[in-house]
mmCIF file of N, CA, C and O in Angstrom:
data_model
loop_
_atom_site.group_PDB
_atom_site.id
_atom_site.type_symbol
_atom_site.label_atom_id
_atom_site.label_comp_id
_atom_site.label_asym_id
_atom_site.label_seq_id
_atom_site.Cartn_x
_atom_site.Cartn_y
_atom_site.Cartn_z
ATOM 1 N N LEU A 9 1.659 -5.357 11.631
ATOM 2 C CA LEU A 9 2.920 -5.166 10.922
ATOM 3 C C LEU A 9 3.866 -6.334 11.142
ATOM 4 O O LEU A 9 4.713 -6.596 10.319
ATOM 5 N N ASP A 10 3.721 -7.006 12.276
ATOM 6 C CA ASP A 10 4.567 -8.163 12.522
ATOM 7 C C ASP A 10 4.322 -9.252 11.482
ATOM 8 O O ASP A 10 5.215 -10.029 11.166
ATOM 9 N N LEU A 11 3.127 -9.290 10.947
ATOM 10 C CA LEU A 11 2.797 -10.287 9.927
ATOM 11 C C LEU A 11 3.569 -10.066 8.628
ATOM 12 O O LEU A 11 3.778 -10.995 7.861
ATOM 13 N N LEU A 12 4.004 -8.832 8.382
ATOM 14 C CA LEU A 12 4.725 -8.545 7.141
ATOM 15 C C LEU A 12 6.041 -9.296 7.049
ATOM 16 O O LEU A 12 6.555 -9.530 5.968
ATOM 17 N N ALA A 13 6.597 -9.675 8.171
ATOM 18 C CA ALA A 13 7.862 -10.404 8.169
ATOM 19 C C ALA A 13 7.675 -11.836 7.647
ATOM 20 O O ALA A 13 8.637 -12.475 7.263
ATOM 21 N N GLN A 14 6.436 -12.313 7.647
ATOM 22 C CA GLN A 14 6.160 -13.656 7.137
ATOM 23 C C GLN A 14 6.173 -13.633 5.617
ATOM 24 O O GLN A 14 5.793 -12.655 4.990
ATOM 25 N N SER A 15 6.591 -14.736 5.021
ATOM 26 C CA SER A 15 6.505 -14.829 3.568
ATOM 27 C C SER A 15 5.152 -15.418 3.198
ATOM 28 O O SER A 15 4.496 -16.069 3.998
ATOM 29 N N ASN A 16 4.723 -15.162 1.990
ATOM 30 C CA ASN A 16 3.462 -15.678 1.463
ATOM 31 C C ASN A 16 2.239 -15.218 2.250
ATOM 32 O O ASN A 16 1.274 -15.952 2.399
ATOM 33 N N LEU A 17 2.272 -14.004 2.760
ATOM 34 C CA LEU A 17 1.122 -13.448 3.451
ATOM 35 C C LEU A 17 0.097 -13.035 2.398
ATOM 36 O O LEU A 17 0.435 -12.376 1.417
ATOM 37 N N LYS A 18 -1.144 -13.445 2.591
ATOM 38 C CA LYS A 18 -2.210 -13.107 1.649
ATOM 39 C C LYS A 18 -3.382 -12.522 2.409
ATOM 40 O O LYS A 18 -3.625 -12.863 3.559
ATOM 41 N N LEU A 19 -4.093 -11.622 1.734
ATOM 42 C CA LEU A 19 -5.296 -11.063 2.324
ATOM 43 C C LEU A 19 -6.302 -10.769 1.233
ATOM 44 O O LEU A 19 -5.942 -10.564 0.078
ATOM 45 N N ASP A 20 -7.566 -10.781 1.603
ATOM 46 C CA ASP A 20 -8.640 -10.472 0.663
ATOM 47 C C ASP A 20 -9.068 -9.032 0.863
ATOM 48 O O ASP A 20 -9.322 -8.604 1.990
ATOM 49 N N LEU A 21 -9.129 -8.299 -0.237
ATOM 50 C CA LEU A 21 -9.578 -6.915 -0.209
ATOM 51 C C LEU A 21 -10.752 -6.756 -1.157
ATOM 52 O O LEU A 21 -10.742 -7.309 -2.261
ATOM 53 N N ILE A 22 -11.731 -5.998 -0.727
ATOM 54 C CA ILE A 22 -12.864 -5.686 -1.593
ATOM 55 C C ILE A 22 -12.554 -4.390 -2.312
ATOM 56 O O ILE A 22 -12.214 -3.383 -1.683
ATOM 57 N N LEU A 23 -12.657 -4.426 -3.624
ATOM 58 C CA LEU A 23 -12.461 -3.220 -4.417
ATOM 59 C C LEU A 23 -13.839 -2.647 -4.730
ATOM 60 O O LEU A 23 -14.592 -3.219 -5.518
ATOM 61 N N PRO A 24 -14.192 -1.535 -4.083
ATOM 62 C CA PRO A 24 -15.536 -0.970 -4.268
ATOM 63 C C PRO A 24 -15.879 -0.680 -5.731
ATOM 64 O O PRO A 24 -17.011 -0.873 -6.145
ATOM 65 N N SER A 25 -14.902 -0.235 -6.502
ATOM 66 C CA SER A 25 -15.170 0.096 -7.902
ATOM 67 C C SER A 25 -15.513 -1.138 -8.721
ATOM 68 O O SER A 25 -16.179 -1.042 -9.746
ATOM 69 N N GLU A 26 -15.058 -2.306 -8.274
ATOM 70 C CA GLU A 26 -15.319 -3.555 -8.994
ATOM 71 C C GLU A 26 -16.450 -4.357 -8.350
ATOM 72 O O GLU A 26 -16.925 -5.326 -8.925
ATOM 73 N N LEU A 27 -16.824 -3.979 -7.125
ATOM 74 C CA LEU A 27 -17.821 -4.716 -6.349
ATOM 75 C C LEU A 27 -17.445 -6.194 -6.235
ATOM 76 O O LEU A 27 -18.279 -7.085 -6.369
ATOM 77 N N LYS A 28 -16.159 -6.428 -5.992
ATOM 78 C CA LYS A 28 -15.651 -7.787 -5.937
ATOM 79 C C LYS A 28 -14.447 -7.847 -5.004
ATOM 80 O O LYS A 28 -13.717 -6.878 -4.867
ATOM 81 N N ALA A 29 -14.251 -9.006 -4.381
ATOM 82 C CA ALA A 29 -13.083 -9.215 -3.518
ATOM 83 C C ALA A 29 -11.985 -9.899 -4.314
ATOM 84 O O ALA A 29 -12.253 -10.777 -5.143
ATOM 85 N N TYR A 30 -10.760 -9.495 -4.068
ATOM 86 C CA TYR A 30 -9.592 -10.098 -4.697
ATOM 87 C C TYR A 30 -8.592 -10.483 -3.617
ATOM 88 O O TYR A 30 -8.497 -9.818 -2.584
ATOM 89 N N THR A 31 -7.820 -11.525 -3.891
ATOM 90 C CA THR A 31 -6.766 -11.930 -2.971
ATOM 91 C C THR A 31 -5.475 -11.244 -3.395
ATOM 92 O O THR A 31 -5.118 -11.249 -4.567
ATOM 93 N N PHE A 32 -4.796 -10.654 -2.407
ATOM 94 C CA PHE A 32 -3.538 -9.956 -2.654
ATOM 95 C C PHE A 32 -2.416 -10.626 -1.870
ATOM 96 O O PHE A 32 -2.636 -11.171 -0.789
ATOM 97 N N GLN A 33 -1.220 -10.576 -2.432
ATOM 98 C CA GLN A 33 -0.013 -10.987 -1.723
ATOM 99 C C GLN A 33 0.591 -9.732 -1.108
ATOM 100 O O GLN A 33 0.617 -8.680 -1.739
ATOM 101 N N VAL A 34 1.073 -9.863 0.108
ATOM 102 C CA VAL A 34 1.721 -8.746 0.790
ATOM 103 C C VAL A 34 3.146 -9.152 1.094
ATOM 104 O O VAL A 34 3.389 -10.230 1.636
ATOM 105 N N GLU A 35 4.073 -8.305 0.715
ATOM 106 C CA GLU A 35 5.485 -8.622 0.930
ATOM 107 C C GLU A 35 6.212 -7.418 1.511
ATOM 108 O O GLU A 35 6.098 -6.303 0.988
ATOM 109 N N GLN A 36 6.928 -7.635 2.586
ATOM 110 C CA GLN A 36 7.780 -6.587 3.124
ATOM 111 C C GLN A 36 9.004 -6.498 2.231
ATOM 112 O O GLN A 36 9.662 -7.498 1.956
ATOM 113 N N VAL A 37 9.289 -5.304 1.748
ATOM 114 C CA VAL A 37 10.410 -5.132 0.828
ATOM 115 C C VAL A 37 11.550 -4.337 1.436
ATOM 116 O O VAL A 37 12.581 -4.160 0.802
ATOM 117 N N GLY A 38 11.371 -3.879 2.657
ATOM 118 C CA GLY A 38 12.451 -3.151 3.295
ATOM 119 C C GLY A 38 12.038 -2.622 4.647
ATOM 120 O O GLY A 38 10.858 -2.513 4.960
ATOM 121 N N ALA A 39 13.038 -2.319 5.437
ATOM 122 C CA ALA A 39 12.812 -1.714 6.743
ATOM 123 C C ALA A 39 14.040 -0.894 7.092
ATOM 124 O O ALA A 39 15.163 -1.281 6.792
ATOM 125 N N SER A 40 13.784 0.256 7.685
ATOM 126 C CA SER A 40 14.863 1.138 8.094
ATOM 127 C C SER A 40 14.391 1.881 9.334
ATOM 128 O O SER A 40 13.449 2.674 9.247
ATOM 129 N N GLY A 41 15.012 1.582 10.448
ATOM 130 C CA GLY A 41 14.562 2.191 11.698
ATOM 131 C C GLY A 41 13.144 1.750 11.989
ATOM 132 O O GLY A 41 12.837 0.569 11.991
ATOM 133 N N ASP A 42 12.252 2.708 12.170
ATOM 134 C CA ASP A 42 10.846 2.405 12.435
ATOM 135 C C ASP A 42 10.010 2.295 11.164
ATOM 136 O O ASP A 42 8.823 2.012 11.226
ATOM 137 N N LEU A 43 10.619 2.542 9.999
ATOM 138 C CA LEU A 43 9.867 2.503 8.746
ATOM 139 C C LEU A 43 9.882 1.097 8.149
ATOM 140 O O LEU A 43 10.930 0.468 8.034
ATOM 141 N N VAL A 44 8.694 0.645 7.751
ATOM 142 C CA VAL A 44 8.550 -0.662 7.108
ATOM 143 C C VAL A 44 7.917 -0.428 5.745
ATOM 144 O O VAL A 44 6.871 0.217 5.648
ATOM 145 N N ARG A 45 8.560 -0.931 4.698
ATOM 146 C CA ARG A 45 8.043 -0.792 3.338
ATOM 147 C C ARG A 45 7.442 -2.119 2.895
ATOM 148 O O ARG A 45 8.028 -3.174 3.132
ATOM 149 N N ALA A 46 6.282 -2.029 2.245
ATOM 150 C CA ALA A 46 5.603 -3.234 1.791
ATOM 151 C C ALA A 46 5.023 -3.006 0.399
ATOM 152 O O ALA A 46 4.766 -1.874 -0.004
ATOM 153 N N VAL A 47 4.831 -4.110 -0.304
ATOM 154 C CA VAL A 47 4.210 -4.092 -1.625
ATOM 155 C C VAL A 47 3.019 -5.040 -1.599
ATOM 156 O O VAL A 47 3.124 -6.151 -1.086
ATOM 157 N N LEU A 48 1.901 -4.581 -2.134
ATOM 158 C CA LEU A 48 0.727 -5.426 -2.316
ATOM 159 C C LEU A 48 0.582 -5.671 -3.801
ATOM 160 O O LEU A 48 0.662 -4.732 -4.599
ATOM 161 N N LYS A 49 0.366 -6.922 -4.164
ATOM 162 C CA LYS A 49 0.103 -7.239 -5.564
ATOM 163 C C LYS A 49 -0.957 -8.320 -5.614
ATOM 164 O O LYS A 49 -1.066 -9.147 -4.712
ATOM 165 N N ILE A 50 -1.736 -8.282 -6.671
ATOM 166 C CA ILE A 50 -2.833 -9.228 -6.797
ATOM 167 C C ILE A 50 -2.266 -10.640 -6.914
ATOM 168 O O ILE A 50 -1.213 -10.851 -7.510
ATOM 169 N N ASP A 51 -2.931 -11.597 -6.300
ATOM 170 C CA ASP A 51 -2.434 -12.963 -6.214
ATOM 171 C C ASP A 51 -2.529 -13.702 -7.545
ATOM 172 O O ASP A 51 -1.677 -14.513 -7.871
ATOM 173 N N ASN A 52 -3.534 -13.426 -8.327
ATOM 174 C CA ASN A 52 -3.740 -14.103 -9.605
ATOM 175 C C ASN A 52 -2.661 -13.686 -10.604
ATOM 176 O O ASN A 52 -2.520 -12.504 -10.915
ATOM 177 N N ARG A 53 -1.898 -14.661 -11.097
ATOM 178 C CA ARG A 53 -0.759 -14.349 -11.985
ATOM 179 C C ARG A 53 -1.181 -13.683 -13.287
ATOM 180 O O ARG A 53 -0.472 -12.829 -13.806
ATOM 181 N N ILE A 54 -2.321 -14.064 -13.828
ATOM 182 C CA ILE A 54 -2.794 -13.445 -15.076
ATOM 183 C C ILE A 54 -3.206 -11.991 -14.810
ATOM 184 O O ILE A 54 -2.788 -11.084 -15.526
ATOM 185 N N LEU A 55 -4.009 -11.787 -13.783
ATOM 186 C CA LEU A 55 -4.439 -10.424 -13.458
ATOM 187 C C LEU A 55 -3.269 -9.539 -13.058
ATOM 188 O O LEU A 55 -3.287 -8.329 -13.292
ATOM 189 N N ARG A 56 -2.235 -10.136 -12.472
ATOM 190 C CA ARG A 56 -1.066 -9.365 -12.038
ATOM 191 C C ARG A 56 -0.369 -8.692 -13.213
ATOM 192 O O ARG A 56 0.278 -7.656 -13.051
ATOM 193 N N LEU A 57 -0.502 -9.265 -14.420
ATOM 194 C CA LEU A 57 0.103 -8.650 -15.601
ATOM 195 C C LEU A 57 -0.512 -7.283 -15.902
ATOM 196 O O LEU A 57 0.128 -6.424 -16.488
ATOM 197 N N PHE A 58 -1.774 -7.106 -15.497
ATOM 198 C CA PHE A 58 -2.500 -5.874 -15.801
ATOM 199 C C PHE A 58 -2.709 -4.979 -14.593
ATOM 200 O O PHE A 58 -2.979 -3.794 -14.739
ATOM 201 N N ALA A 59 -2.624 -5.544 -13.413
ATOM 202 C CA ALA A 59 -2.904 -4.793 -12.191
ATOM 203 C C ALA A 59 -1.612 -4.188 -11.635
ATOM 204 O O ALA A 59 -0.588 -4.859 -11.579
ATOM 205 N N PRO A 60 -1.678 -2.963 -11.212
ATOM 206 C CA PRO A 60 -0.483 -2.325 -10.656
ATOM 207 C C PRO A 60 -0.196 -2.804 -9.241
ATOM 208 O O PRO A 60 -1.073 -3.309 -8.541
ATOM 209 N N LYS A 61 1.052 -2.632 -8.827
ATOM 210 C CA LYS A 61 1.438 -2.894 -7.445
ATOM 211 C C LYS A 61 1.096 -1.675 -6.608
ATOM 212 O O LYS A 61 1.092 -0.552 -7.094
ATOM 213 N N LEU A 62 0.813 -1.921 -5.345
ATOM 214 C CA LEU A 62 0.593 -0.847 -4.396
ATOM 215 C C LEU A 62 1.769 -0.840 -3.436
ATOM 216 O O LEU A 62 2.162 -1.888 -2.922
ATOM 217 N N ARG A 63 2.359 0.323 -3.212
ATOM 218 C CA ARG A 63 3.509 0.437 -2.315
ATOM 219 C C ARG A 63 3.092 1.216 -1.072
ATOM 220 O O ARG A 63 2.446 2.259 -1.185
ATOM 221 N N LEU A 64 3.477 0.692 0.087
ATOM 222 C CA LEU A 64 3.090 1.283 1.359
ATOM 223 C C LEU A 64 4.296 1.485 2.249
ATOM 224 O O LEU A 64 5.250 0.712 2.184
ATOM 225 N N VAL A 65 4.247 2.514 3.070
ATOM 226 C CA VAL A 65 5.248 2.731 4.106
ATOM 227 C C VAL A 65 4.495 2.888 5.418
ATOM 228 O O VAL A 65 3.565 3.706 5.517
ATOM 229 N N TYR A 66 4.874 2.072 6.400
ATOM 230 C CA TYR A 66 4.263 2.117 7.728
ATOM 231 C C TYR A 66 5.288 2.514 8.765
ATOM 232 O O TYR A 66 6.477 2.252 8.608
ATOM 233 N N ASP A 67 4.804 3.105 9.843
ATOM 234 C CA ASP A 67 5.628 3.342 11.022
ATOM 235 C C ASP A 67 5.416 2.143 11.935
ATOM 236 O O ASP A 67 4.302 1.900 12.403
ATOM 237 N N ALA A 68 6.464 1.365 12.160
ATOM 238 C CA ALA A 68 6.348 0.142 12.961
ATOM 239 C C ALA A 68 6.005 0.443 14.411
ATOM 240 O O ALA A 68 5.343 -0.361 15.070
ATOM 241 N N LYS A 69 6.448 1.581 14.890
ATOM 242 C CA LYS A 69 6.211 1.913 16.298
ATOM 243 C C LYS A 69 4.739 2.268 16.532
ATOM 244 O O LYS A 69 4.113 1.770 17.464
ATOM 245 N N THR A 70 4.184 3.125 15.683
ATOM 246 C CA THR A 70 2.798 3.577 15.874
ATOM 247 C C THR A 70 1.800 2.745 15.083
ATOM 248 O O THR A 70 0.600 2.874 15.287
ATOM 249 N N LYS A 71 2.309 1.929 14.146
ATOM 250 C CA LYS A 71 1.475 1.100 13.264
ATOM 251 C C LYS A 71 0.561 1.943 12.383
ATOM 252 O O LYS A 71 -0.550 1.556 12.060
ATOM 253 N N LYS A 72 1.056 3.098 11.993
ATOM 254 C CA LYS A 72 0.277 3.983 11.128
ATOM 255 C C LYS A 72 0.858 4.005 9.725
ATOM 256 O O LYS A 72 2.062 3.934 9.537
ATOM 257 N N LEU A 73 -0.051 4.132 8.771
ATOM 258 C CA LEU A 73 0.340 4.262 7.375
ATOM 259 C C LEU A 73 0.919 5.650 7.163
ATOM 260 O O LEU A 73 0.293 6.657 7.534
ATOM 261 N N LEU A 74 2.113 5.717 6.589
ATOM 262 C CA LEU A 74 2.757 7.004 6.317
ATOM 263 C C LEU A 74 2.671 7.390 4.855
ATOM 264 O O LEU A 74 2.614 8.571 4.517
ATOM 265 N N GLU A 75 2.700 6.381 3.968
ATOM 266 C CA GLU A 75 2.644 6.699 2.545
ATOM 267 C C GLU A 75 1.992 5.575 1.766
ATOM 268 O O GLU A 75 2.159 4.396 2.079
ATOM 269 N N TYR A 76 1.230 5.967 0.757
ATOM 270 C CA TYR A 76 0.577 5.046 -0.170
ATOM 271 C C TYR A 76 0.958 5.494 -1.562
ATOM 272 O O TYR A 76 0.884 6.686 -1.888
ATOM 273 N N GLN A 77 1.358 4.549 -2.396
ATOM 274 C CA GLN A 77 1.667 4.854 -3.791
ATOM 275 C C GLN A 77 1.044 3.768 -4.649
ATOM 276 O O GLN A 77 1.300 2.573 -4.434
ATOM 277 N N GLY A 78 0.210 4.178 -5.587
ATOM 278 C CA GLY A 78 -0.441 3.210 -6.458
ATOM 279 C C GLY A 78 -1.667 3.797 -7.119
ATOM 280 O O GLY A 78 -1.857 5.008 -7.160
ATOM 281 N N ILE A 79 -2.502 2.914 -7.602
ATOM 282 C CA ILE A 79 -3.704 3.317 -8.316
ATOM 283 C C ILE A 79 -4.739 3.862 -7.334
ATOM 284 O O ILE A 79 -4.805 3.424 -6.198
ATOM 285 N N SER A 80 -5.497 4.823 -7.786
ATOM 286 C CA SER A 80 -6.533 5.438 -6.959
ATOM 287 C C SER A 80 -7.905 5.164 -7.568
ATOM 288 O O SER A 80 -8.023 4.943 -8.770
ATOM 289 N N ASN A 81 -8.924 5.194 -6.749
ATOM 290 C CA ASN A 81 -10.272 5.068 -7.285
ATOM 291 C C ASN A 81 -10.873 6.433 -7.624
ATOM 292 O O ASN A 81 -12.026 6.530 -7.994
ATOM 293 N N ILE A 82 -10.072 7.476 -7.529
ATOM 294 C CA ILE A 82 -10.513 8.824 -7.882
ATOM 295 C C ILE A 82 -10.184 9.046 -9.362
ATOM 296 O O ILE A 82 -9.018 9.021 -9.753
ATOM 297 N N PRO A 83 -11.196 9.259 -10.191
ATOM 298 C CA PRO A 83 -10.930 9.400 -11.625
ATOM 299 C C PRO A 83 -10.308 10.743 -11.988
ATOM 300 O O PRO A 83 -10.511 11.747 -11.310
ATOM 301 N N ASP A 84 -9.552 10.714 -13.085
ATOM 302 C CA ASP A 84 -8.994 11.960 -13.609
ATOM 303 C C ASP A 84 -10.057 12.645 -14.472
ATOM 304 O O ASP A 84 -11.223 12.217 -14.512
ATOM 305 N N ALA A 85 -9.688 13.720 -15.179
ATOM 306 C CA ALA A 85 -10.631 14.482 -15.998
ATOM 307 C C ALA A 85 -11.253 13.637 -17.114
ATOM 308 O O ALA A 85 -12.350 13.928 -17.586
ATOM 309 N N LYS A 86 -10.557 12.569 -17.526
ATOM 310 C CA LYS A 86 -11.067 11.698 -18.589
ATOM 311 C C LYS A 86 -11.820 10.487 -18.035
ATOM 312 O O LYS A 86 -12.209 9.607 -18.778
ATOM 313 N N GLY A 87 -11.975 10.438 -16.697
ATOM 314 C CA GLY A 87 -12.709 9.339 -16.088
ATOM 315 C C GLY A 87 -11.877 8.095 -15.833
ATOM 316 O O GLY A 87 -12.408 7.062 -15.454
ATOM 317 N N LYS A 88 -10.565 8.191 -16.037
ATOM 318 C CA LYS A 88 -9.684 7.043 -15.817
ATOM 319 C C LYS A 88 -9.059 7.115 -14.437
ATOM 320 O O LYS A 88 -8.871 8.192 -13.883
ATOM 321 N N ARG A 89 -8.704 5.945 -13.913
ATOM 322 C CA ARG A 89 -8.029 5.890 -12.614
ATOM 323 C C ARG A 89 -6.642 6.500 -12.721
ATOM 324 O O ARG A 89 -5.991 6.410 -13.759
ATOM 325 N N GLN A 90 -6.200 7.100 -11.658
ATOM 326 C CA GLN A 90 -4.897 7.751 -11.668
ATOM 327 C C GLN A 90 -3.938 7.088 -10.694
ATOM 328 O O GLN A 90 -4.358 6.512 -9.704
ATOM 329 N N ASP A 91 -2.667 7.188 -11.019
ATOM 330 C CA ASP A 91 -1.627 6.774 -10.085
ATOM 331 C C ASP A 91 -1.399 7.938 -9.134
ATOM 332 O O ASP A 91 -1.275 9.083 -9.568
ATOM 333 N N VAL A 92 -1.344 7.625 -7.846
ATOM 334 C CA VAL A 92 -1.184 8.669 -6.846
ATOM 335 C C VAL A 92 -0.075 8.319 -5.872
ATOM 336 O O VAL A 92 0.303 7.154 -5.729
ATOM 337 N N SER A 93 0.425 9.319 -5.221
ATOM 338 C CA SER A 93 1.353 9.163 -4.112
ATOM 339 C C SER A 93 0.802 10.033 -2.987
ATOM 340 O O SER A 93 0.703 11.250 -3.138
ATOM 341 N N ILE A 94 0.399 9.382 -1.903
ATOM 342 C CA ILE A 94 -0.223 10.087 -0.787
ATOM 343 C C ILE A 94 0.681 9.949 0.427
ATOM 344 O O ILE A 94 1.059 8.836 0.799
ATOM 345 N N THR A 95 1.034 11.069 1.018
ATOM 346 C CA THR A 95 1.827 11.076 2.248
ATOM 347 C C THR A 95 0.918 11.530 3.381
ATOM 348 O O THR A 95 0.285 12.581 3.292
ATOM 349 N N TYR A 96 0.847 10.716 4.413
ATOM 350 C CA TYR A 96 0.011 11.014 5.571
ATOM 351 C C TYR A 96 0.865 11.662 6.656
ATOM 352 O O TYR A 96 1.980 11.226 6.910
ATOM 353 N N ALA A 97 0.324 12.698 7.265
ATOM 354 C CA ALA A 97 1.023 13.367 8.355
ATOM 355 C C ALA A 97 0.147 13.267 9.603
ATOM 356 O O ALA A 97 -1.051 13.529 9.547
ATOM 357 N N TYR A 98 0.741 12.857 10.695
ATOM 358 C CA TYR A 98 0.040 12.719 11.969
ATOM 359 C C TYR A 98 0.751 13.590 12.994
ATOM 360 O O TYR A 98 1.958 13.749 12.947
ATOM 361 N N GLU A 99 -0.007 14.091 13.902
ATOM 362 C CA GLU A 99 0.595 14.826 14.993
ATOM 363 C C GLU A 99 0.145 14.168 16.293
ATOM 364 O O GLU A 99 -1.043 14.066 16.570
ATOM 365 N N GLU A 100 1.110 13.650 17.027
ATOM 366 C CA GLU A 100 0.824 12.987 18.290
ATOM 367 C C GLU A 100 1.807 13.486 19.338
ATOM 368 O O GLU A 100 3.009 13.490 19.110
ATOM 369 N N HIS A 101 1.290 13.862 20.458
ATOM 370 C CA HIS A 101 2.120 14.290 21.576
ATOM 371 C C HIS A 101 3.120 15.364 21.161
ATOM 372 O O HIS A 101 4.274 15.348 21.565
ATOM 373 N N GLY A 102 2.666 16.257 20.265
ATOM 374 C CA GLY A 102 3.514 17.360 19.854
ATOM 375 C C GLY A 102 4.576 17.017 18.831
ATOM 376 O O GLY A 102 5.360 17.845 18.447
ATOM 377 N N GLN A 103 4.606 15.772 18.357
ATOM 378 C CA GLN A 103 5.601 15.375 17.368
ATOM 379 C C GLN A 103 4.921 15.148 16.025
ATOM 380 O O GLN A 103 3.850 14.568 15.962
ATOM 381 N N SER A 104 5.549 15.599 14.968
ATOM 382 C CA SER A 104 5.039 15.353 13.625
ATOM 383 C C SER A 104 5.934 14.332 12.949
ATOM 384 O O SER A 104 7.145 14.329 13.131
ATOM 385 N N TYR A 105 5.308 13.486 12.158
ATOM 386 C CA TYR A 105 6.080 12.517 11.387
ATOM 387 C C TYR A 105 6.613 13.202 10.150
ATOM 388 O O TYR A 105 6.045 14.185 9.678
ATOM 389 N N PRO A 106 7.693 12.689 9.593
ATOM 390 C CA PRO A 106 8.264 13.318 8.400
ATOM 391 C C PRO A 106 7.235 13.380 7.284
ATOM 392 O O PRO A 106 6.511 12.437 7.051
ATOM 393 N N GLU A 107 7.185 14.520 6.632
ATOM 394 C CA GLU A 107 6.227 14.693 5.555
ATOM 395 C C GLU A 107 6.708 14.060 4.254
ATOM 396 O O GLU A 107 5.920 13.723 3.412
ATOM 397 N N ASN A 108 7.988 13.896 4.088
ATOM 398 C CA ASN A 108 8.523 13.333 2.846
ATOM 399 C C ASN A 108 9.223 12.009 3.137
ATOM 400 O O ASN A 108 10.432 11.940 3.221
ATOM 401 N N THR A 109 8.441 10.960 3.259
ATOM 402 C CA THR A 109 8.981 9.630 3.454
ATOM 403 C C THR A 109 8.993 8.943 2.103
ATOM 404 O O THR A 109 7.930 8.606 1.591
ATOM 405 N N PRO A 110 10.137 8.787 1.466
ATOM 406 C CA PRO A 110 10.146 8.259 0.096
ATOM 407 C C PRO A 110 9.731 6.801 0.046
ATOM 408 O O PRO A 110 10.074 6.011 0.913
ATOM 409 N N VAL A 111 8.971 6.472 -0.972
ATOM 410 C CA VAL A 111 8.601 5.075 -1.228
ATOM 411 C C VAL A 111 9.570 4.551 -2.260
ATOM 412 O O VAL A 111 9.736 5.142 -3.325
ATOM 413 N N GLU A 112 10.217 3.468 -1.925
ATOM 414 C CA GLU A 112 11.178 2.888 -2.863
ATOM 415 C C GLU A 112 10.475 1.883 -3.752
ATOM 416 O O GLU A 112 9.575 1.193 -3.327
ATOM 417 N N SER A 113 10.913 1.802 -4.984
ATOM 418 C CA SER A 113 10.322 0.861 -5.931
ATOM 419 C C SER A 113 10.758 -0.543 -5.674
ATOM 420 O O SER A 113 11.765 -0.817 -5.140
#
């Protein structure tokens, strides 16, 4: 998560549905307390016109993903990819993380 503070952070991700690796830009777009918000977008400017952004919320203290918002590889009834918002809940040492951590656009 410390890397998110850097500008121009890039990483390669393999998209199983495409059987191909793509380079993504990662940008921290906000932080509040222990929450860190980030956006992933494809590095290629042409592909970026068609590819959605992925929005993430991490807990900086535990380094755990709290929320994911973006395209899913789980198809809908028509076989198309769906936009999803997934909130992860963890229980550690008797404490639960907030179930409704909003992802800001």
